[in-house]
Amino acid sequence: SVGARKLFIDIYQYFIKLDLNDSSLKLPERLYLFGLTSVYPSQLEIIIKLSQRIPVYWYYQPCSYEYYGDLL
């Protein structure tokens, strides 16, 4: 299980080896991601793999000091 893993590399290896087509695998109906301003390629690989099985919604707030109200 993921809970037994302590380091990101352990969790990464767990997800890479995971068979998402296994019917006994318990996944949420959908996944929402908030506030991720930077993502490592290994983390993105996990998100992409999950998105092949469940809908993944990524809410991204771009960082800017400019006022966006005039663009609307």
mmCIF file of N, CA, C and O in Angstrom:
data_model
loop_
_atom_site.group_PDB
_atom_site.id
_atom_site.type_symbol
_atom_site.label_atom_id
_atom_site.label_comp_id
_atom_site.label_asym_id
_atom_site.label_seq_id
_atom_site.Cartn_x
_atom_site.Cartn_y
_atom_site.Cartn_z
ATOM 1 N N SER A 1 0.833 -1.189 0.000
ATOM 2 C CA SER A 1 0.000 0.000 0.000
ATOM 3 C C SER A 1 0.873 1.245 0.000
ATOM 4 O O SER A 1 2.036 1.207 0.372
ATOM 5 N N VAL A 2 0.298 2.360 -0.396
ATOM 6 C CA VAL A 2 1.048 3.615 -0.447
ATOM 7 C C VAL A 2 1.453 4.056 0.946
ATOM 8 O O VAL A 2 2.528 4.607 1.149
ATOM 9 N N GLY A 3 0.614 3.821 1.955
ATOM 10 C CA GLY A 3 0.893 4.269 3.309
ATOM 11 C C GLY A 3 2.177 3.711 3.898
ATOM 12 O O GLY A 3 2.776 4.311 4.778
ATOM 13 N N ALA A 4 2.622 2.563 3.422
ATOM 14 C CA ALA A 4 3.831 1.942 3.947
ATOM 15 C C ALA A 4 5.094 2.566 3.353
ATOM 16 O O ALA A 4 6.178 2.340 3.859
ATOM 17 N N ARG A 5 4.942 3.355 2.315
ATOM 18 C CA ARG A 5 6.099 3.968 1.666
ATOM 19 C C ARG A 5 6.402 5.316 2.303
ATOM 20 O O ARG A 5 5.503 6.085 2.575
ATOM 21 N N LYS A 6 7.680 5.599 2.479
ATOM 22 C CA LYS A 6 8.094 6.806 3.189
ATOM 23 C C LYS A 6 8.636 7.893 2.270
ATOM 24 O O LYS A 6 8.479 9.063 2.528
ATOM 25 N N LEU A 7 9.314 7.523 1.199
ATOM 26 C CA LEU A 7 9.948 8.486 0.307
ATOM 27 C C LEU A 7 9.194 8.565 -1.011
ATOM 28 O O LEU A 7 8.513 7.620 -1.415
ATOM 29 N N PHE A 8 9.333 9.696 -1.695
ATOM 30 C CA PHE A 8 8.653 9.849 -2.972
ATOM 31 C C PHE A 8 9.084 8.781 -3.971
ATOM 32 O O PHE A 8 8.267 8.283 -4.729
ATOM 33 N N ILE A 9 10.351 8.416 -3.969
ATOM 34 C CA ILE A 9 10.822 7.398 -4.922
ATOM 35 C C ILE A 9 10.095 6.076 -4.705
ATOM 36 O O ILE A 9 9.786 5.372 -5.650
ATOM 37 N N ASP A 10 9.780 5.755 -3.457
ATOM 38 C CA ASP A 10 9.035 4.527 -3.172
ATOM 39 C C ASP A 10 7.610 4.622 -3.710
ATOM 40 O O ASP A 10 7.084 3.670 -4.285
ATOM 41 N N ILE A 11 6.979 5.778 -3.510
ATOM 42 C CA ILE A 11 5.615 5.983 -4.014
ATOM 43 C C ILE A 11 5.621 5.983 -5.534
ATOM 44 O O ILE A 11 4.743 5.399 -6.175
ATOM 45 N N TYR A 12 6.627 6.614 -6.131
ATOM 46 C CA TYR A 12 6.757 6.646 -7.592
ATOM 47 C C TYR A 12 6.867 5.233 -8.153
ATOM 48 O O TYR A 12 6.163 4.873 -9.099
ATOM 49 N N GLN A 13 7.725 4.422 -7.573
ATOM 50 C CA GLN A 13 7.891 3.041 -8.038
ATOM 51 C C GLN A 13 6.605 2.242 -7.865
ATOM 52 O O GLN A 13 6.264 1.419 -8.711
ATOM 53 N N TYR A 14 5.885 2.494 -6.790
ATOM 54 C CA TYR A 14 4.604 1.822 -6.559
ATOM 55 C C TYR A 14 3.619 2.143 -7.686
ATOM 56 O O TYR A 14 2.994 1.255 -8.256
ATOM 57 N N PHE A 15 3.497 3.425 -8.019
ATOM 58 C CA PHE A 15 2.548 3.821 -9.062
ATOM 59 C C PHE A 15 2.979 3.363 -10.450
ATOM 60 O O PHE A 15 2.143 3.017 -11.278
ATOM 61 N N ILE A 16 4.260 3.360 -10.735
ATOM 62 C CA ILE A 16 4.744 2.940 -12.050
ATOM 63 C C ILE A 16 4.458 1.459 -12.267
ATOM 64 O O ILE A 16 4.086 1.049 -13.363
ATOM 65 N N LYS A 17 4.577 0.660 -11.233
ATOM 66 C CA LYS A 17 4.335 -0.779 -11.342
ATOM 67 C C LYS A 17 2.853 -1.132 -11.237
ATOM 68 O O LYS A 17 2.460 -2.257 -11.535
ATOM 69 N N LEU A 18 2.027 -0.198 -10.824
ATOM 70 C CA LEU A 18 0.619 -0.450 -10.559
ATOM 71 C C LEU A 18 -0.153 -0.727 -11.844
ATOM 72 O O LEU A 18 -0.015 -0.009 -12.831
ATOM 73 N N ASP A 19 -0.956 -1.776 -11.832
ATOM 74 C CA ASP A 19 -1.825 -2.101 -12.963
ATOM 75 C C ASP A 19 -3.168 -1.417 -12.738
ATOM 76 O O ASP A 19 -3.964 -1.851 -11.911
ATOM 77 N N LEU A 20 -3.424 -0.351 -13.478
ATOM 78 C CA LEU A 20 -4.654 0.412 -13.288
ATOM 79 C C LEU A 20 -5.888 -0.315 -13.808
ATOM 80 O O LEU A 20 -7.006 0.102 -13.546
ATOM 81 N N ASN A 21 -5.701 -1.397 -14.536
ATOM 82 C CA ASN A 21 -6.833 -2.176 -15.038
ATOM 83 C C ASN A 21 -7.269 -3.262 -14.061
ATOM 84 O O ASN A 21 -8.222 -3.987 -14.335
ATOM 85 N N ASP A 22 -6.584 -3.378 -12.944
ATOM 86 C CA ASP A 22 -6.941 -4.356 -11.916
ATOM 87 C C ASP A 22 -8.290 -3.971 -11.312
ATOM 88 O O ASP A 22 -8.469 -2.869 -10.798
ATOM 89 N N SER A 23 -9.261 -4.875 -11.373
ATOM 90 C CA SER A 23 -10.618 -4.573 -10.900
ATOM 91 C C SER A 23 -10.690 -4.417 -9.387
ATOM 92 O O SER A 23 -11.619 -3.794 -8.876
ATOM 93 N N SER A 24 -9.720 -4.937 -8.650
ATOM 94 C CA SER A 24 -9.737 -4.802 -7.188
ATOM 95 C C SER A 24 -9.140 -3.469 -6.717
ATOM 96 O O SER A 24 -9.224 -3.137 -5.537
ATOM 97 N N LEU A 25 -8.576 -2.706 -7.642
ATOM 98 C CA LEU A 25 -7.971 -1.424 -7.307
ATOM 99 C C LEU A 25 -9.052 -0.399 -6.989
ATOM 100 O O LEU A 25 -9.991 -0.212 -7.757
ATOM 101 N N LYS A 26 -8.927 0.257 -5.845
ATOM 102 C CA LYS A 26 -9.907 1.250 -5.422
ATOM 103 C C LYS A 26 -9.382 2.648 -5.748
ATOM 104 O O LYS A 26 -8.472 3.133 -5.098
ATOM 105 N N LEU A 27 -9.968 3.256 -6.760
ATOM 106 C CA LEU A 27 -9.614 4.614 -7.149
ATOM 107 C C LEU A 27 -10.831 5.517 -6.971
ATOM 108 O O LEU A 27 -11.968 5.057 -7.065
ATOM 109 N N PRO A 28 -10.599 6.804 -6.742
ATOM 110 C CA PRO A 28 -11.748 7.711 -6.664
ATOM 111 C C PRO A 28 -12.388 7.858 -8.045
ATOM 112 O O PRO A 28 -11.788 7.523 -9.065
ATOM 113 N N GLU A 29 -13.614 8.346 -8.080
ATOM 114 C CA GLU A 29 -14.287 8.544 -9.365
ATOM 115 C C GLU A 29 -13.590 9.598 -10.201
ATOM 116 O O GLU A 29 -13.600 9.539 -11.428
ATOM 117 N N ARG A 30 -13.010 10.593 -9.547
ATOM 118 C CA ARG A 30 -12.287 11.665 -10.227
ATOM 119 C C ARG A 30 -11.257 12.245 -9.268
ATOM 120 O O ARG A 30 -11.353 12.062 -8.066
ATOM 121 N N LEU A 31 -10.298 12.961 -9.832
ATOM 122 C CA LEU A 31 -9.232 13.554 -9.024
ATOM 123 C C LEU A 31 -9.142 15.039 -9.344
ATOM 124 O O LEU A 31 -9.105 15.434 -10.511
ATOM 125 N N TYR A 32 -9.149 15.880 -8.307
ATOM 126 C CA TYR A 32 -9.009 17.320 -8.449
ATOM 127 C C TYR A 32 -7.661 17.742 -7.879
ATOM 128 O O TYR A 32 -7.333 17.393 -6.749
ATOM 129 N N LEU A 33 -6.911 18.511 -8.650
ATOM 130 C CA LEU A 33 -5.612 19.017 -8.217
ATOM 131 C C LEU A 33 -5.676 20.535 -8.146
ATOM 132 O O LEU A 33 -6.084 21.192 -9.101
ATOM 133 N N PHE A 34 -5.261 21.087 -7.011
ATOM 134 C CA PHE A 34 -5.282 22.526 -6.789
ATOM 135 C C PHE A 34 -3.908 23.012 -6.367
ATOM 136 O O PHE A 34 -3.206 22.332 -5.620
ATOM 137 N N GLY A 35 -3.541 24.191 -6.817
ATOM 138 C CA GLY A 35 -2.385 24.887 -6.280
ATOM 139 C C GLY A 35 -1.025 24.346 -6.657
ATOM 140 O O GLY A 35 -0.038 24.698 -6.026
ATOM 141 N N LEU A 36 -0.944 23.506 -7.659
ATOM 142 C CA LEU A 36 0.365 23.003 -8.074
ATOM 143 C C LEU A 36 0.994 24.012 -9.032
ATOM 144 O O LEU A 36 0.543 24.163 -10.162
ATOM 145 N N THR A 37 2.004 24.729 -8.580
ATOM 146 C CA THR A 37 2.649 25.714 -9.442
ATOM 147 C C THR A 37 3.875 25.150 -10.145
ATOM 148 O O THR A 37 4.309 25.686 -11.153
ATOM 149 N N SER A 38 4.417 24.083 -9.621
ATOM 150 C CA SER A 38 5.521 23.399 -10.295
ATOM 151 C C SER A 38 5.377 21.898 -10.029
ATOM 152 O O SER A 38 5.012 21.487 -8.941
ATOM 153 N N VAL A 39 5.657 21.124 -11.062
ATOM 154 C CA VAL A 39 5.520 19.667 -10.977
ATOM 155 C C VAL A 39 6.748 19.039 -11.616
ATOM 156 O O VAL A 39 7.144 19.407 -12.723
ATOM 157 N N TYR A 40 7.331 18.100 -10.914
ATOM 158 C CA TYR A 40 8.456 17.362 -11.473
ATOM 159 C C TYR A 40 7.952 16.383 -12.535
ATOM 160 O O TYR A 40 6.813 15.928 -12.473
ATOM 161 N N PRO A 41 8.795 16.040 -13.511
ATOM 162 C CA PRO A 41 8.377 15.092 -14.540
ATOM 163 C C PRO A 41 7.879 13.761 -13.971
ATOM 164 O O PRO A 41 6.928 13.174 -14.487
ATOM 165 N N SER A 42 8.493 13.297 -12.898
ATOM 166 C CA SER A 42 8.056 12.034 -12.288
ATOM 167 C C SER A 42 6.651 12.158 -11.703
ATOM 168 O O SER A 42 5.849 11.231 -11.799
ATOM 169 N N GLN A 43 6.338 13.313 -11.111
ATOM 170 C CA GLN A 43 4.995 13.539 -10.577
ATOM 171 C C GLN A 43 3.984 13.640 -11.710
ATOM 172 O O GLN A 43 2.881 13.096 -11.624
ATOM 173 N N LEU A 44 4.358 14.307 -12.777
ATOM 174 C CA LEU A 44 3.484 14.438 -13.938
ATOM 175 C C LEU A 44 3.205 13.069 -14.563
ATOM 176 O O LEU A 44 2.086 12.796 -15.003
ATOM 177 N N GLU A 45 4.188 12.216 -14.565
ATOM 178 C CA GLU A 45 4.019 10.858 -15.097
ATOM 179 C C GLU A 45 2.950 10.092 -14.306
ATOM 180 O O GLU A 45 2.125 9.388 -14.886
ATOM 181 N N ILE A 46 2.945 10.243 -12.993
ATOM 182 C CA ILE A 46 1.930 9.599 -12.155
ATOM 183 C C ILE A 46 0.550 10.174 -12.463
ATOM 184 O O ILE A 46 -0.427 9.435 -12.611
ATOM 185 N N ILE A 47 0.460 11.501 -12.581
ATOM 186 C CA ILE A 47 -0.818 12.149 -12.882
ATOM 187 C C ILE A 47 -1.337 11.698 -14.246
ATOM 188 O O ILE A 47 -2.527 11.405 -14.407
ATOM 189 N N ILE A 48 -0.464 11.622 -15.226
ATOM 190 C CA ILE A 48 -0.863 11.171 -16.563
ATOM 191 C C ILE A 48 -1.351 9.737 -16.524
ATOM 192 O O ILE A 48 -2.355 9.385 -17.143
ATOM 193 N N LYS A 49 -0.652 8.892 -15.784
ATOM 194 C CA LYS A 49 -1.071 7.491 -15.683
ATOM 195 C C LYS A 49 -2.452 7.382 -15.041
ATOM 196 O O LYS A 49 -3.306 6.633 -15.521
ATOM 197 N N LEU A 50 -2.692 8.128 -13.981
ATOM 198 C CA LEU A 50 -4.009 8.116 -13.346
ATOM 199 C C LEU A 50 -5.087 8.658 -14.281
ATOM 200 O O LEU A 50 -6.219 8.168 -14.292
ATOM 201 N N SER A 51 -4.739 9.652 -15.091
ATOM 202 C CA SER A 51 -5.718 10.261 -15.983
ATOM 203 C C SER A 51 -6.167 9.311 -17.095
ATOM 204 O O SER A 51 -7.177 9.550 -17.742
ATOM 205 N N GLN A 52 -5.436 8.243 -17.317
ATOM 206 C CA GLN A 52 -5.847 7.245 -18.303
ATOM 207 C C GLN A 52 -6.980 6.376 -17.780
ATOM 208 O O GLN A 52 -7.656 5.697 -18.552
ATOM 209 N N ARG A 53 -7.200 6.411 -16.489
ATOM 210 C CA ARG A 53 -8.250 5.587 -15.872
ATOM 211 C C ARG A 53 -9.396 6.414 -15.290
ATOM 212 O O ARG A 53 -10.546 6.008 -15.354
ATOM 213 N N ILE A 54 -9.072 7.579 -14.707
ATOM 214 C CA ILE A 54 -10.099 8.430 -14.098
ATOM 215 C C ILE A 54 -9.925 9.863 -14.600
ATOM 216 O O ILE A 54 -8.824 10.256 -14.988
ATOM 217 N N PRO A 55 -10.996 10.657 -14.586
ATOM 218 C CA PRO A 55 -10.854 12.069 -14.965
ATOM 219 C C PRO A 55 -10.012 12.827 -13.937
ATOM 220 O O PRO A 55 -10.198 12.663 -12.736
ATOM 221 N N VAL A 56 -9.079 13.617 -14.424
ATOM 222 C CA VAL A 56 -8.233 14.440 -13.568
ATOM 223 C C VAL A 56 -8.469 15.901 -13.946
ATOM 224 O O VAL A 56 -8.328 16.275 -15.113
ATOM 225 N N TYR A 57 -8.850 16.701 -12.967
ATOM 226 C CA TYR A 57 -9.092 18.123 -13.165
ATOM 227 C C TYR A 57 -7.990 18.898 -12.464
ATOM 228 O O TYR A 57 -7.796 18.760 -11.270
ATOM 229 N N TRP A 58 -7.269 19.688 -13.226
ATOM 230 C CA TRP A 58 -6.127 20.417 -12.705
ATOM 231 C C TRP A 58 -6.466 21.902 -12.735
ATOM 232 O O TRP A 58 -6.571 22.505 -13.793
ATOM 233 N N TYR A 59 -6.623 22.492 -11.573
ATOM 234 C CA TYR A 59 -6.914 23.916 -11.450
ATOM 235 C C TYR A 59 -5.611 24.645 -11.195
ATOM 236 O O TYR A 59 -4.975 24.461 -10.160
ATOM 237 N N TYR A 60 -5.240 25.468 -12.148
ATOM 238 C CA TYR A 60 -3.943 26.119 -12.119
ATOM 239 C C TYR A 60 -4.116 27.628 -12.048
ATOM 240 O O TYR A 60 -4.824 28.221 -12.848
ATOM 241 N N GLN A 61 -3.479 28.259 -11.105
ATOM 242 C CA GLN A 61 -3.489 29.714 -10.975
ATOM 243 C C GLN A 61 -2.151 30.244 -11.451
ATOM 244 O O GLN A 61 -1.137 30.049 -10.792
ATOM 245 N N PRO A 62 -2.126 30.900 -12.603
ATOM 246 C CA PRO A 62 -0.843 31.435 -13.079
ATOM 247 C C PRO A 62 -0.326 32.534 -12.156
ATOM 248 O O PRO A 62 -1.104 33.322 -11.620
ATOM 249 N N CYS A 63 0.957 32.543 -11.972
ATOM 250 C CA CYS A 63 1.589 33.551 -11.120
ATOM 251 C C CYS A 63 1.888 34.783 -11.964
ATOM 252 O O CYS A 63 2.586 34.697 -12.971
ATOM 253 N N SER A 64 1.332 35.901 -11.555
ATOM 254 C CA SER A 64 1.592 37.150 -12.261
ATOM 255 C C SER A 64 1.281 38.313 -11.339
ATOM 256 O O SER A 64 0.371 38.253 -10.527
ATOM 257 N N TYR A 65 2.023 39.383 -11.512
ATOM 258 C CA TYR A 65 1.763 40.599 -10.767
ATOM 259 C C TYR A 65 0.825 41.532 -11.533
ATOM 260 O O TYR A 65 0.443 42.579 -11.040
ATOM 261 N N GLU A 66 0.473 41.164 -12.752
ATOM 262 C CA GLU A 66 -0.367 41.993 -13.599
ATOM 263 C C GLU A 66 -1.840 41.809 -13.234
ATOM 264 O O GLU A 66 -2.264 40.746 -12.785
ATOM 265 N N TYR A 67 -2.609 42.839 -13.499
ATOM 266 C CA TYR A 67 -4.056 42.812 -13.245
ATOM 267 C C TYR A 67 -4.757 42.121 -14.403
ATOM 268 O O TYR A 67 -4.566 42.477 -15.566
ATOM 269 N N TYR A 68 -5.567 41.093 -14.121
ATOM 270 C CA TYR A 68 -6.243 40.332 -15.158
ATOM 271 C C TYR A 68 -7.634 40.869 -15.474
ATOM 272 O O TYR A 68 -8.245 40.459 -16.441
ATOM 273 N N GLY A 69 -8.179 41.756 -14.665
ATOM 274 C CA GLY A 69 -9.536 42.242 -14.856
ATOM 275 C C GLY A 69 -9.776 42.875 -16.210
ATOM 276 O O GLY A 69 -10.882 42.788 -16.746
ATOM 277 N N ASP A 70 -8.787 43.521 -16.798
ATOM 278 C CA ASP A 70 -8.953 44.167 -18.098
ATOM 279 C C ASP A 70 -9.059 43.163 -19.248
ATOM 280 O O ASP A 70 -9.478 43.514 -20.350
ATOM 281 N N LEU A 71 -8.671 41.922 -19.009
ATOM 282 C CA LEU A 71 -8.726 40.907 -20.065
ATOM 283 C C LEU A 71 -10.128 40.330 -20.255
ATOM 284 O O LEU A 71 -10.407 39.701 -21.251
ATOM 285 N N LEU A 72 -11.001 40.534 -19.281
ATOM 286 C CA LEU A 72 -12.340 39.956 -19.339
ATOM 287 C C LEU A 72 -13.265 40.749 -20.225
ATOM 288 O O LEU A 72 -13.221 41.867 -20.430
#
